[in-house]
């Protein structure tokens, strides 16, 4: 499923990684910042089944970025 989604993103010209969004630095640092700010500032993360933490979000973002 995710490989199909990434292929679709590439086909239609959408970004599929942090580098595609213009990140030229350390992706781990960017992922940490994204996770920290999302947990602190985005109320919608509390609507997921199960707890979303900085760690679980960081792991998910890292995996998605490496695909």
mmCIF file of C-alpha atoms in Angstrom:
data_model
loop_
_atom_site.group_PDB
_atom_site.id
_atom_site.type_symbol
_atom_site.label_atom_id
_atom_site.label_comp_id
_atom_site.label_asym_id
_atom_site.label_seq_id
_atom_site.Cartn_x
_atom_site.Cartn_y
_atom_site.Cartn_z
ATOM 1 C CA UNK A 1 0.000 0.000 0.000
ATOM 2 C CA UNK A 2 2.622 2.562 1.007
ATOM 3 C CA UNK A 3 4.820 1.764 -1.970
ATOM 4 C CA UNK A 4 1.811 2.347 -4.226
ATOM 5 C CA UNK A 5 1.116 5.657 -2.511
ATOM 6 C CA UNK A 6 4.724 6.777 -2.930
ATOM 7 C CA UNK A 7 4.652 5.814 -6.619
ATOM 8 C CA UNK A 8 1.452 7.819 -7.026
ATOM 9 C CA UNK A 9 3.010 10.843 -5.282
ATOM 10 C CA UNK A 10 5.995 10.655 -7.612
ATOM 11 C CA UNK A 11 3.722 10.274 -10.646
ATOM 12 C CA UNK A 12 1.746 13.414 -9.850
ATOM 13 C CA UNK A 13 4.731 15.414 -8.598
ATOM 14 C CA UNK A 14 3.964 15.478 -4.867
ATOM 15 C CA UNK A 15 6.764 15.371 -2.273
ATOM 16 C CA UNK A 16 7.373 11.954 -0.720
ATOM 17 C CA UNK A 17 10.245 12.714 1.662
ATOM 18 C CA UNK A 18 11.683 15.544 3.702
ATOM 19 C CA UNK A 19 14.335 16.044 1.021
ATOM 20 C CA UNK A 20 11.541 16.452 -1.529
ATOM 21 C CA UNK A 21 10.198 19.238 0.695
ATOM 22 C CA UNK A 22 13.584 20.971 0.539
ATOM 23 C CA UNK A 23 15.311 19.658 3.668
ATOM 24 C CA UNK A 24 19.051 19.701 3.115
ATOM 25 C CA UNK A 25 20.065 19.087 6.729
ATOM 26 C CA UNK A 26 19.835 16.240 9.186
ATOM 27 C CA UNK A 27 16.472 14.452 8.790
ATOM 28 C CA UNK A 28 16.675 13.121 12.367
ATOM 29 C CA UNK A 29 16.817 16.658 13.761
ATOM 30 C CA UNK A 30 13.927 17.774 11.550
ATOM 31 C CA UNK A 31 11.852 14.741 12.533
ATOM 32 C CA UNK A 32 12.481 15.441 16.208
ATOM 33 C CA UNK A 33 11.351 19.052 15.792
ATOM 34 C CA UNK A 34 8.255 18.028 13.847
ATOM 35 C CA UNK A 35 7.297 15.410 16.450
ATOM 36 C CA UNK A 36 7.894 17.727 19.404
ATOM 37 C CA UNK A 37 5.872 20.588 17.944
ATOM 38 C CA UNK A 38 3.081 18.320 16.716
ATOM 39 C CA UNK A 39 2.561 16.753 20.143
ATOM 40 C CA UNK A 40 2.733 20.157 21.857
ATOM 41 C CA UNK A 41 0.664 22.204 19.412
ATOM 42 C CA UNK A 42 -1.669 19.954 17.396
ATOM 43 C CA UNK A 43 -4.809 18.967 19.310
ATOM 44 C CA UNK A 44 -5.913 16.507 16.619
ATOM 45 C CA UNK A 45 -3.257 13.957 17.617
ATOM 46 C CA UNK A 46 -5.312 13.185 20.709
ATOM 47 C CA UNK A 47 -8.114 11.864 18.464
ATOM 48 C CA UNK A 48 -6.196 8.764 17.334
ATOM 49 C CA UNK A 49 -6.882 5.375 18.881
ATOM 50 C CA UNK A 50 -4.006 4.731 21.234
ATOM 51 C CA UNK A 51 -1.553 7.260 22.540
ATOM 52 C CA UNK A 52 0.581 9.196 20.075
ATOM 53 C CA UNK A 53 3.850 10.278 21.691
ATOM 54 C CA UNK A 54 6.886 12.138 20.434
ATOM 55 C CA UNK A 55 8.677 8.789 20.181
ATOM 56 C CA UNK A 56 5.944 6.957 18.246
ATOM 57 C CA UNK A 57 5.531 9.918 15.913
ATOM 58 C CA UNK A 58 9.298 10.221 15.399
ATOM 59 C CA UNK A 59 9.574 6.519 14.549
ATOM 60 C CA UNK A 60 6.677 6.738 12.082
ATOM 61 C CA UNK A 61 8.061 9.865 10.408
ATOM 62 C CA UNK A 62 11.508 8.282 10.152
ATOM 63 C CA UNK A 63 10.118 5.157 8.541
ATOM 64 C CA UNK A 64 8.041 7.176 6.088
ATOM 65 C CA UNK A 65 11.002 9.369 5.207
ATOM 66 C CA UNK A 66 13.194 6.322 4.436
ATOM 67 C CA UNK A 67 10.680 4.672 2.110
#
